[in-house]
CSV table of C-alpha atoms in Angstrom, one decimal:
chain,number,residue,atom,x,y,z
A,1,MET,CA,-18.5,-15.2,13.8
A,2,LEU,CA,-18.7,-17.3,10.6
A,3,ILE,CA,-21.8,-15.3,9.5
A,4,LEU,CA,-20.2,-12.0,10.3
A,5,ASN,CA,-17.0,-12.9,8.4
A,6,THR,CA,-19.1,-14.1,5.4
A,7,LEU,CA,-21.1,-10.9,5.3
A,8,ILE,CA,-18.0,-8.7,5.5
A,9,GLY,CA,-16.4,-10.9,2.7
A,10,TRP,CA,-19.6,-10.5,0.6
A,11,PHE,CA,-19.6,-6.7,1.1
A,12,TYR,CA,-16.0,-6.5,0.1
A,13,PHE,CA,-16.4,-8.7,-3.0
A,14,SER,CA,-19.5,-6.9,-4.1
A,15,VAL,CA,-18.0,-3.4,-3.8
A,16,LEU,CA,-14.7,-4.5,-5.4
A,17,VAL,CA,-16.5,-6.0,-8.4
A,18,PHE,CA,-18.7,-2.9,-8.7
A,19,VAL,CA,-15.9,-0.3,-8.6
A,20,LEU,CA,-13.7,-2.2,-11.0
A,21,GLY,CA,-16.7,-2.8,-13.2
A,22,VAL,CA,-17.4,0.9,-13.4
A,23,SER,CA,-13.8,1.5,-14.4
A,24,LEU,CA,-13.7,-1.3,-16.9
A,25,SER,CA,-17.0,-0.2,-18.5
A,26,ARG,CA,-15.4,3.2,-19.0
A,27,TRP,CA,-13.0,1.4,-21.5
A,28,THR,CA,-14.9,-1.6,-22.8
A,29,LEU,CA,-18.4,-0.1,-23.2
A,30,LEU,CA,-18.4,3.6,-23.2
A,31,ALA,CA,-15.0,4.7,-24.6
A,32,ARG,CA,-16.0,4.9,-28.2
A,33,LEU,CA,-19.7,5.8,-27.8
A,34,GLY,CA,-20.6,9.4,-28.2
A,35,GLU,CA,-23.3,11.9,-29.2
A,36,ASP,CA,-23.4,10.3,-32.7
A,37,ASP,CA,-24.4,7.0,-31.2
A,38,GLY,CA,-27.2,8.7,-29.2
A,39,LEU,CA,-25.3,8.6,-25.9
A,40,PRO,CA,-25.2,11.9,-23.8
A,41,ARG,CA,-21.4,11.8,-23.4
A,42,ALA,CA,-21.1,14.6,-20.8
A,43,PHE,CA,-23.9,13.0,-18.6
A,44,VAL,CA,-22.3,9.6,-18.8
A,45,ASP,CA,-18.8,10.9,-17.9
A,46,VAL,CA,-20.3,12.7,-14.8
A,47,VAL,CA,-22.1,9.5,-13.6
A,48,LEU,CA,-18.9,7.4,-14.3
A,49,ILE,CA,-16.7,9.6,-12.2
A,50,ARG,CA,-19.3,10.1,-9.4
A,51,THR,CA,-20.1,6.4,-9.2
A,52,ALA,CA,-16.4,5.4,-9.2
A,53,ILE,CA,-15.5,7.9,-6.4
A,54,LYS,CA,-18.5,6.8,-4.2
A,55,GLY,CA,-17.7,3.2,-4.9
A,56,GLY,CA,-14.0,3.8,-4.1
A,57,PHE,CA,-15.0,5.2,-0.7
A,58,LEU,CA,-17.2,2.2,-0.1
A,59,LEU,CA,-14.2,-0.1,-1.1
A,60,THR,CA,-12.1,1.7,1.5
A,61,VAL,CA,-14.7,1.1,4.1
A,62,ALA,CA,-14.8,-2.6,3.1
A,63,MET,CA,-11.0,-2.8,3.3
A,64,LEU,CA,-11.2,-1.4,6.8
A,65,MET,CA,-13.8,-4.0,7.8
A,66,LEU,CA,-11.5,-6.7,6.4
A,67,PHE,CA,-8.7,-5.3,8.5
A,68,GLY,CA,-10.9,-5.2,11.6
A,69,ARG,CA,-11.9,-8.8,11.0
A,70,GLN,CA,-8.3,-10.0,10.6
A,71,LEU,CA,-7.1,-8.0,13.7
A,72,ILE,CA,-9.8,-9.4,15.9
A,73,ALA,CA,-8.8,-12.9,14.8
A,74,PHE,CA,-5.1,-12.1,15.2
A,75,ARG,CA,-5.5,-10.6,18.6
A,76,ASP,CA,-3.0,-11.6,21.3
A,77,PRO,CA,-4.5,-10.7,24.7
A,78,PHE,CA,-1.1,-10.3,26.3
A,79,VAL,CA,0.0,-7.3,24.1
A,80,PRO,CA,-1.8,-3.9,23.5
A,81,TRP,CA,-4.1,-3.7,20.4
A,82,ARG,CA,-1.8,-1.1,18.8
A,83,GLU,CA,1.2,-3.6,18.9
A,84,ASP,CA,-0.9,-6.3,17.3
A,85,ALA,CA,-2.2,-4.0,14.6
A,86,TRP,CA,1.4,-2.8,13.8
A,87,LEU,CA,2.7,-6.4,13.7
A,88,LEU,CA,-0.1,-7.4,11.4
A,89,LEU,CA,0.3,-4.5,9.1
A,90,ARG,CA,4.0,-4.1,8.9
A,91,HIS,CA,5.4,-7.6,9.4
A,92,THR,CA,3.0,-10.1,7.8
A,93,LEU,CA,2.4,-10.9,4.1
A,94,TRP,CA,-1.4,-10.4,4.7
A,95,GLY,CA,-0.8,-7.0,6.2
A,96,SER,CA,1.6,-5.9,3.4
A,97,SER,CA,-0.9,-6.9,0.8
A,98,TRP,CA,-3.6,-5.1,2.6
A,99,VAL,CA,-1.6,-1.9,2.9
A,100,VAL,CA,-0.7,-1.9,-0.8
A,101,ALA,CA,-4.4,-2.6,-1.8
A,102,SER,CA,-5.7,0.2,0.6
A,103,VAL,CA,-3.2,2.7,-0.7
A,104,GLY,CA,-4.0,1.8,-4.3
A,105,CYS,CA,-7.7,2.2,-3.6
A,106,GLY,CA,-7.2,5.6,-1.9
A,107,LEU,CA,-5.0,6.8,-4.7
A,108,ALA,CA,-7.5,5.7,-7.4
A,109,VAL,CA,-10.2,7.8,-5.6
A,110,ALA,CA,-7.9,10.7,-5.2
A,111,VAL,CA,-6.8,10.6,-8.9
A,112,LEU,CA,-10.4,10.6,-10.1
A,113,TYR,CA,-11.4,13.3,-7.7
A,114,VAL,CA,-8.6,15.6,-8.7
A,115,ARG,CA,-8.1,14.9,-12.4
A,116,ARG,CA,-11.7,13.8,-13.2
A,117,SER,CA,-11.9,12.3,-16.8
A,118,SER,CA,-8.1,12.6,-17.5
A,119,GLY,CA,-7.4,10.4,-14.5
A,120,TRP,CA,-9.1,7.2,-15.8
A,121,ASN,CA,-5.9,5.7,-17.1
A,122,LEU,CA,-4.1,5.7,-13.8
A,123,ALA,CA,-7.2,5.0,-11.7
A,124,THR,CA,-8.1,1.9,-13.8
A,125,LEU,CA,-4.5,0.6,-13.5
A,126,LEU,CA,-4.6,1.1,-9.7
A,127,LEU,CA,-8.0,-0.6,-9.4
A,128,LEU,CA,-6.8,-3.5,-11.4
A,129,ALA,CA,-3.9,-3.8,-9.0
A,130,VAL,CA,-6.2,-3.5,-6.0
A,131,ALA,CA,-8.3,-6.4,-7.3
A,132,ALA,CA,-5.2,-8.6,-6.9
A,133,PHE,CA,-5.6,-8.4,-3.1
A,134,PRO,CA,-8.0,-11.4,-2.7
A,135,ALA,CA,-5.5,-13.6,-4.6
A,136,PHE,CA,-2.4,-12.5,-2.6
A,137,SER,CA,-4.2,-12.8,0.7
A,138,GLY,CA,-6.1,-16.0,0.1
A,139,HIS,CA,-6.0,-19.6,-1.0
A,140,ALA,CA,-4.2,-18.8,-4.3
A,141,SER,CA,-1.1,-17.6,-2.5
A,142,ALA,CA,-0.9,-20.9,-0.5
A,143,VAL,CA,-0.5,-23.2,-3.5
A,144,GLU,CA,2.9,-24.8,-3.6
A,145,GLY,CA,4.8,-25.1,-6.9
A,146,ILE,CA,2.3,-23.4,-9.2
A,147,SER,CA,1.4,-20.3,-7.2
A,148,TRP,CA,2.0,-18.1,-10.3
A,149,LEU,CA,-0.8,-20.0,-12.1
A,150,SER,CA,-3.2,-19.9,-9.1
A,151,LEU,CA,-2.5,-16.2,-8.5
A,152,SER,CA,-3.0,-15.2,-12.1
A,153,ALA,CA,-6.2,-17.3,-12.4
A,154,ASP,CA,-7.6,-15.7,-9.3
A,155,ILE,CA,-6.8,-12.2,-10.4
A,156,LEU,CA,-8.3,-12.9,-13.8
A,157,HIS,CA,-11.4,-14.3,-12.1
A,158,VAL,CA,-11.9,-11.1,-10.2
A,159,TRP,CA,-11.3,-8.9,-13.3
A,160,ALA,CA,-13.7,-11.0,-15.4
A,161,ALA,CA,-16.4,-10.9,-12.6
A,162,ALA,CA,-16.0,-7.1,-12.6
A,163,GLY,CA,-16.0,-6.8,-16.4
A,164,TRP,CA,-19.3,-8.7,-16.5
A,165,LEU,CA,-21.3,-8.1,-13.4
A,166,GLY,CA,-19.7,-4.9,-12.2
A,167,SER,CA,-20.3,-3.4,-15.7
A,168,LEU,CA,-24.0,-4.6,-15.6
A,169,MET,CA,-24.4,-3.0,-12.1
A,170,PHE,CA,-23.0,0.2,-13.4
A,171,LEU,CA,-25.3,0.2,-16.5
A,172,MET,CA,-28.3,-0.1,-14.1
A,173,VAL,CA,-27.0,2.8,-12.0
A,174,LEU,CA,-26.5,4.8,-15.2
A,175,GLU,CA,-30.0,4.0,-16.4
A,176,ARG,CA,-31.5,4.9,-13.1
A,177,SER,CA,-29.6,8.2,-12.9
A,178,TRP,CA,-30.7,9.1,-16.4
A,179,ARG,CA,-34.3,8.3,-15.7
A,180,GLN,CA,-34.4,10.3,-12.5
A,181,GLN,CA,-32.4,13.3,-13.5
A,182,VAL,CA,-32.9,13.8,-17.3
A,183,SER,CA,-35.6,11.8,-19.1
A,184,PHE,CA,-38.1,9.5,-17.6
A,185,THR,CA,-39.3,8.3,-21.0
A,186,ARG,CA,-36.1,7.7,-22.9
A,187,SER,CA,-33.7,4.9,-22.0
A,188,LEU,CA,-29.9,4.7,-22.5
A,189,LEU,CA,-30.0,0.9,-22.6
A,190,PRO,CA,-30.6,0.5,-26.3
A,191,GLU,CA,-27.4,2.3,-27.0
A,192,VAL,CA,-25.2,0.5,-24.5
A,193,MET,CA,-26.7,-3.0,-24.1
A,194,PRO,CA,-25.6,-4.4,-27.5
A,195,LYS,CA,-22.0,-3.5,-26.7
A,196,PHE,CA,-22.3,-4.9,-23.1
A,197,SER,CA,-23.6,-8.2,-24.5
A,198,LYS,CA,-20.6,-8.6,-26.7
A,199,SER,CA,-18.1,-7.7,-24.1
A,200,SER,CA,-19.8,-9.8,-21.4
A,201,MET,CA,-19.4,-12.9,-23.6
A,202,VAL,CA,-15.6,-12.4,-23.4
A,203,TRP,CA,-15.7,-11.8,-19.7
A,204,VAL,CA,-17.8,-14.8,-19.0
A,205,GLY,CA,-15.4,-16.9,-21.1
A,206,ILE,CA,-12.5,-15.7,-19.0
A,207,LEU,CA,-14.5,-16.2,-15.8
A,208,VAL,CA,-15.3,-19.8,-16.6
A,209,ILE,CA,-11.7,-20.6,-17.7
A,210,SER,CA,-10.1,-19.0,-14.6
A,211,GLY,CA,-12.7,-20.6,-12.4
A,212,VAL,CA,-12.1,-24.1,-13.8
A,213,LEU,CA,-8.4,-23.6,-13.5
A,214,SER,CA,-8.7,-22.4,-9.8
A,215,SER,CA,-11.0,-25.3,-9.0
A,216,SER,CA,-8.6,-27.8,-10.5
A,217,ILE,CA,-5.9,-26.4,-8.3
A,218,HIS,CA,-7.9,-26.3,-5.1
A,219,LEU,CA,-9.5,-29.8,-5.5
A,220,SER,CA,-7.5,-33.0,-5.6
A,221,THR,CA,-10.3,-35.0,-7.2
A,222,THR,CA,-13.8,-34.3,-8.7
A,223,SER,CA,-15.4,-36.3,-5.8
A,224,ASP,CA,-14.1,-33.6,-3.5
A,225,LEU,CA,-17.1,-31.6,-4.8
A,226,LEU,CA,-19.4,-34.0,-2.9
A,227,THR,CA,-17.3,-35.3,-0.1
A,228,THR,CA,-15.7,-32.1,1.4
A,229,GLY,CA,-17.1,-29.0,2.9
A,230,TYR,CA,-15.1,-26.8,0.5
A,231,GLY,CA,-16.3,-28.9,-2.4
A,232,ARG,CA,-20.0,-28.7,-1.5
A,233,VAL,CA,-19.9,-24.9,-1.1
A,234,LEU,CA,-18.0,-24.7,-4.4
A,235,LEU,CA,-20.7,-26.8,-6.0
A,236,LEU,CA,-23.3,-24.5,-4.7
A,237,LYS,CA,-21.4,-21.6,-6.2
A,238,ILE,CA,-21.1,-23.3,-9.6
A,239,VAL,CA,-24.9,-24.0,-9.6
A,240,LEU,CA,-25.6,-20.4,-8.8
A,241,ALA,CA,-23.1,-19.1,-11.3
A,242,ILE,CA,-24.7,-21.3,-14.1
A,243,THR,CA,-28.1,-19.8,-13.1
A,244,VAL,CA,-26.6,-16.2,-13.5
A,245,MET,CA,-25.1,-17.2,-16.8
A,246,GLY,CA,-28.5,-18.6,-17.9
A,247,LEU,CA,-30.1,-15.3,-17.0
A,248,GLY,CA,-27.3,-13.5,-18.9
A,249,THR,CA,-28.0,-15.6,-22.0
A,250,LEU,CA,-31.7,-14.7,-21.8
A,251,ASN,CA,-30.7,-11.0,-21.6
A,252,TRP,CA,-28.4,-11.5,-24.5
A,253,THR,CA,-31.2,-12.8,-26.7
A,254,THR,CA,-33.5,-10.0,-25.5
A,255,SER,CA,-30.9,-7.3,-26.3
A,256,LYS,CA,-30.7,-8.6,-29.9
A,257,SER,CA,-34.4,-7.7,-30.4
A,258,ASP,CA,-35.7,-4.1,-30.8
A,259,LEU,CA,-34.8,-2.4,-27.5
A,260,HIS,CA,-36.6,0.7,-28.4
A,261,ARG,CA,-39.9,-1.1,-27.7
A,262,THR,CA,-41.0,-0.3,-24.1
A,263,VAL,CA,-42.1,-3.9,-23.4
A,264,THR,CA,-38.7,-5.4,-24.4
A,265,LEU,CA,-36.8,-2.7,-22.5
A,266,GLU,CA,-38.8,-3.3,-19.3
A,267,GLN,CA,-38.3,-7.1,-19.7
A,268,LEU,CA,-34.5,-6.5,-20.1
A,269,THR,CA,-34.3,-4.2,-17.1
A,270,ARG,CA,-36.2,-6.7,-14.9
A,271,ARG,CA,-34.1,-9.6,-16.0
A,272,SER,CA,-30.9,-7.6,-15.5
A,273,SER,CA,-31.9,-6.8,-12.0
A,274,LYS,CA,-32.5,-10.5,-11.4
A,275,GLU,CA,-29.1,-11.3,-12.9
A,276,ILE,CA,-27.5,-8.9,-10.4
A,277,TRP,CA,-29.4,-10.3,-7.4
A,278,PHE,CA,-28.3,-13.8,-8.3
A,279,ALA,CA,-24.8,-12.6,-8.8
A,280,GLN,CA,-24.8,-11.2,-5.3
A,281,LEU,CA,-25.7,-14.7,-4.1
A,282,VAL,CA,-22.7,-16.0,-6.0
A,283,LEU,CA,-20.5,-13.5,-4.2
A,284,LEU,CA,-22.1,-14.4,-0.8
A,285,VAL,CA,-21.3,-18.0,-1.4
A,286,THR,CA,-17.7,-17.1,-2.5
A,287,ALA,CA,-17.3,-15.2,0.8
A,288,LEU,CA,-18.4,-18.4,2.5
A,289,LEU,CA,-16.1,-20.6,0.4
A,290,ILE,CA,-12.9,-18.7,1.2
A,291,GLN,CA,-13.3,-19.6,4.8
A,292,TRP,CA,-12.7,-23.3,4.2
A,293,SER,CA,-9.3,-24.7,3.4
A,294,PRO,CA,-9.3,-26.3,0.0
A,295,PRO,CA,-8.7,-30.1,0.0
A,296,GLY,CA,-6.2,-30.1,-2.9
A,297,HIS,CA,-3.4,-27.8,-2.0
A,298,GLN,CA,-0.4,-29.6,-3.2
A,299,ALA,CA,2.3,-29.5,-5.9
A,300,VAL,CA,1.5,-30.6,-9.5
A,301,GLY,CA,1.0,-34.4,-9.8
A,302,HIS,CA,1.2,-35.1,-6.1
A,303,ASP,CA,-1.9,-37.0,-4.8
A,304,MET,CA,-4.0,-35.8,-7.7
A,305,SER,CA,-6.5,-37.9,-9.6
A,306,ILE,CA,-6.1,-38.4,-13.3
A,307,GLU,CA,-9.3,-36.6,-14.1
A,308,MET,CA,-8.3,-33.6,-12.1
A,309,LEU,CA,-4.9,-33.5,-13.8
A,310,LEU,CA,-6.7,-33.6,-17.1
A,311,ILE,CA,-9.1,-30.7,-16.1
A,312,ARG,CA,-6.1,-28.7,-14.9
A,313,MET,CA,-4.2,-29.3,-18.2
A,314,ILE,CA,-7.3,-28.3,-20.1
A,315,GLY,CA,-7.6,-25.2,-17.9
A,316,ILE,CA,-4.0,-24.3,-18.4
A,317,GLY,CA,-4.4,-24.8,-22.1
A,318,MET,CA,-7.4,-22.5,-22.3
A,319,PHE,CA,-5.7,-20.0,-20.0
A,320,PHE,CA,-2.8,-19.6,-22.4
A,321,TYR,CA,-5.2,-19.6,-25.4
A,322,VAL,CA,-7.0,-16.6,-23.8
A,323,ALA,CA,-3.7,-14.9,-22.9
A,324,PHE,CA,-2.6,-15.4,-26.5
A,325,PHE,CA,-5.7,-13.7,-27.9
A,326,VAL,CA,-5.6,-10.9,-25.3
A,327,LEU,CA,-2.0,-10.2,-26.4
A,328,LEU,CA,-3.0,-10.4,-30.1
A,329,LEU,CA,-5.8,-7.9,-29.4
A,330,LEU,CA,-3.5,-5.5,-27.6
A,331,PHE,CA,-1.1,-5.7,-30.5
A,332,ALA,CA,-3.9,-5.0,-32.9
A,333,ILE,CA,-5.0,-2.0,-30.9
A,334,TYR,CA,-1.4,-0.8,-30.8
A,335,LEU,CA,-1.1,-1.1,-34.6
A,336,LEU,CA,-4.4,0.6,-35.2
A,337,LYS,CA,-3.4,3.5,-33.0
A,338,GLY,CA,-0.1,3.8,-34.8
A,339,SER,CA,-1.8,3.9,-38.2
A,340,LYS,CA,-4.0,6.9,-37.2
B,1,MET,CA,-43.1,-12.6,-7.6
B,2,ARG,CA,-42.1,-11.8,-4.0
B,3,CYS,CA,-43.1,-15.3,-2.9
B,4,LEU,CA,-40.8,-16.7,-5.6
B,5,LYS,CA,-37.9,-14.6,-4.3
B,6,TYR,CA,-38.4,-15.9,-0.8
B,7,CYS,CA,-38.7,-19.4,-2.0
B,8,PHE,CA,-35.4,-19.0,-3.9
B,9,LEU,CA,-33.7,-17.6,-0.8
B,10,ALA,CA,-35.0,-20.4,1.3
B,11,VAL,CA,-33.6,-23.0,-1.2
B,12,ILE,CA,-30.2,-21.3,-1.0
B,13,LEU,CA,-30.3,-21.2,2.8
B,14,VAL,CA,-31.2,-24.9,2.9
B,15,LEU,CA,-28.4,-25.8,0.5
B,16,THR,CA,-25.9,-23.8,2.5
B,17,VAL,CA,-27.0,-25.4,5.7
B,18,ALA,CA,-26.9,-28.8,4.1
B,19,ALA,CA,-23.3,-28.1,2.9
B,20,PHE,CA,-22.4,-27.4,6.5
B,21,ALA,CA,-24.4,-30.2,8.1
B,22,PHE,CA,-23.1,-33.0,5.9
B,23,SER,CA,-19.6,-31.8,5.9
B,24,LYS,CA,-17.0,-33.8,7.9
B,25,GLN,CA,-14.7,-30.8,7.7
B,26,SER,CA,-15.6,-27.8,9.8
B,27,PRO,CA,-15.2,-24.4,8.2
B,28,LEU,CA,-12.9,-23.6,11.0
B,29,SER,CA,-10.5,-26.5,10.4
B,30,TYR,CA,-7.6,-25.3,8.4
B,31,HIS,CA,-4.5,-26.8,6.9
B,32,PHE,CA,-2.5,-24.7,9.2
B,33,ALA,CA,-2.7,-26.4,12.6
B,34,VAL,CA,-0.5,-27.9,15.3
B,35,ASP,CA,1.2,-31.1,14.3
B,36,LYS,CA,2.9,-32.0,17.6
B,37,THR,CA,3.9,-30.4,20.8
B,38,VAL,CA,6.6,-30.9,23.5
B,39,PRO,CA,5.4,-31.6,26.2
B,40,ALA,CA,2.6,-33.5,24.5
B,41,LYS,CA,-1.0,-32.2,24.9
B,42,ASP,CA,-2.7,-33.2,28.1
B,43,THR,CA,0.3,-35.0,29.5
B,44,SER,CA,1.9,-34.9,32.9
B,45,VAL,CA,5.7,-34.4,33.0
B,46,VAL,CA,8.2,-34.3,35.8
B,47,SER,CA,10.4,-31.5,34.4
B,48,VAL,CA,10.4,-29.4,31.4
B,49,SER,CA,13.6,-27.9,29.8
B,50,GLN,CA,12.0,-26.8,26.6
B,51,ILE,CA,8.5,-26.2,25.2
B,52,GLY,CA,8.0,-26.6,21.5
B,53,ILE,CA,5.2,-26.5,18.9
B,54,TRP,CA,5.5,-28.0,15.4
B,55,PHE,CA,3.0,-26.7,12.9
B,56,THR,CA,1.6,-28.6,9.9
B,57,GLN,CA,2.8,-25.8,7.5
B,58,VAL,CA,5.2,-23.0,7.6
B,59,PRO,CA,3.3,-20.0,8.9
B,60,GLN,CA,3.5,-16.5,7.4
B,61,SER,CA,6.6,-14.9,8.8
B,62,ASN,CA,6.2,-12.9,12.0
B,63,SER,CA,2.6,-14.0,12.5
B,64,VAL,CA,3.2,-16.6,15.2
B,65,SER,CA,2.7,-15.7,18.9
B,66,ILE,CA,2.9,-18.4,21.6
B,67,ARG,CA,2.2,-17.7,25.3
B,68,LEU,CA,2.6,-19.9,28.3
B,69,VAL,CA,0.2,-19.3,31.2
B,70,ASP,CA,-0.2,-20.9,34.6
B,71,ALA,CA,-3.3,-22.3,36.3
B,72,GLU,CA,-4.5,-18.8,37.1
B,73,GLU,CA,-4.0,-17.8,33.4
B,74,SER,CA,-1.2,-15.4,34.3
B,75,LEU,CA,1.5,-15.1,31.8
B,76,VAL,CA,4.7,-17.0,32.7
B,77,THR,CA,7.4,-14.5,32.0
B,78,GLY,CA,10.8,-15.2,30.5
B,79,VAL,CA,9.5,-17.9,28.1
B,80,GLU,CA,10.4,-16.7,24.6
B,81,PHE,CA,9.4,-18.9,21.7
B,82,GLU,CA,11.7,-18.6,18.6
B,83,ALA,CA,11.5,-20.1,15.2
B,84,ASP,CA,13.8,-23.0,14.7
B,85,SER,CA,16.3,-22.1,12.0
B,86,ALA,CA,16.6,-25.7,10.8
B,87,ASP,CA,12.8,-26.4,10.7
B,88,PRO,CA,10.6,-23.4,9.9
B,89,THR,CA,7.5,-25.2,11.1
B,90,ALA,CA,8.9,-25.4,14.7
B,91,PHE,CA,8.8,-22.8,17.4
B,92,ILE,CA,10.7,-23.6,20.6
B,93,ALA,CA,11.3,-22.0,23.9
B,94,HIS,CA,14.4,-23.1,25.9
B,95,LEU,CA,13.8,-22.6,29.6
B,96,ASP,CA,16.6,-21.3,31.8
B,97,SER,CA,15.1,-23.0,34.9
B,98,THR,CA,12.6,-25.8,35.1
B,99,LEU,CA,8.9,-24.9,35.6
B,100,PRO,CA,7.4,-25.2,39.1
B,101,VAL,CA,4.9,-27.9,39.7
B,102,GLY,CA,1.4,-27.0,38.4
B,103,ASP,CA,-1.0,-26.8,35.5
B,104,TYR,CA,0.0,-24.9,32.3
B,105,LYS,CA,-1.7,-23.8,29.2
B,106,VAL,CA,0.0,-22.8,25.9
B,107,PHE,CA,-1.9,-20.3,23.7
B,108,TRP,CA,-0.8,-20.1,20.1
B,109,ARG,CA,-1.7,-18.0,17.1
B,110,GLY,CA,-0.4,-17.8,13.5
B,111,ILE,CA,-1.4,-17.0,9.9
B,112,GLY,CA,-1.3,-19.8,7.4
B,113,GLN,CA,-0.1,-19.3,3.9
B,114,ASP,CA,-3.7,-18.9,2.7
B,115,GLY,CA,-4.2,-15.8,5.0
B,116,HIS,CA,-6.3,-17.5,7.6
B,117,VAL,CA,-5.6,-16.6,11.2
B,118,VAL,CA,-5.6,-19.8,13.2
B,119,THR,CA,-5.6,-19.9,17.0
B,120,GLY,CA,-5.5,-22.7,19.6
B,121,ASP,CA,-4.4,-23.9,23.0
B,122,TYR,CA,-3.3,-27.0,24.8
B,123,THR,CA,-2.5,-27.9,28.4
B,124,PHE,CA,0.1,-29.9,30.2
B,125,LYS,CA,1.0,-30.5,33.8
B,126,VAL,CA,4.3,-30.4,35.7
B,127,SER,CA,4.1,-32.9,38.6
B,128,VAL,CA,6.3,-34.1,41.4
B,129,GLY,CA,8.6,-36.8,40.3
């Protein structure tokens, strides 16, 4: 059951990160690129919509699998299945969160299907909201006293994972579609990779900060990393995540060289595929991790070691630092739009 | 290249298994669990006027289900567990009449604040005084 639960969790995380990544790359990578930059805009738009809709369907399937998993665990043999399902969906916090996320996912797909390119605003907002489901149905919601912090750190963590790895997965899909359908010889990566490298630096920063903050909330002391089951799996996740970041750094250095050279391009594509495979392992370990109860679920300052308190304070500080810059960036975008 | 991939996967597998093997905490041991019961687990009592379970945490509302079954695992009817208004971790069934002599099992299920569904059971015996 543990293996099946882990595989379902991995499938869900993987699809969620991918779908949100498609949506975020629409804004962070491809919004301002056009024919002048050597990018076939119409083709990219078609692939974006098609991939997001297909991914949205897969996400709905993943949500149904999560519900099935929860219902089997929730099963009371003395009442009919339908009664249990109704109770789970309508009368528990987990069920309410699941319903909201599923409806959001369905609406996002419907909006993209009906309104095509003009539906991206609403679809992205809906998908960002859907990505809050793991936080509201998991460990982050069980933290006493500072649940607002753990929830926002978890939500940011998912968004950042999608912005980085989901976007990279989409770029690989886009490249493959382009090679198969339009031009086998020309690549789109030289046009989009430099922008991806810049945006992924920001996403990785947010990913690390939110991860450190979440870990400081879920652990009571750094030795928990070695002495508890949750800590050990978290340590494995950290090691894998650092490996993915290392590969990302290699890709970043490659993307700074001349990407129009075939050898460099092939090297980049191969390394990006590796980065994605390693990232899938990180998601698999995350799916395993969430099945343990974290050792440090308590209010601030209670039974917490000094070093963990320090890590949490640094995490909170960095969290607000990032939030400040995001707000500043949004304000700058608002001013720029106003001046046009 | 393929060999390298398999080696890597093997390392991950070994690390994961090691994380399990050397862990004192089972992945299925959650913070949400039973703290105490009345009658106490695996005890023999002469008469029972109430059955109660106290959890270690407040469960998600409406997620708790508690069933009392007899030695044949048939549901004992008329035993309704309700949340204690003074203590939200407690679920108590007040019995109108005392239980007949025999073995009983209490099945419970609930969702912890972290979304984990946790289930369990315990037994007690009603014996002749």
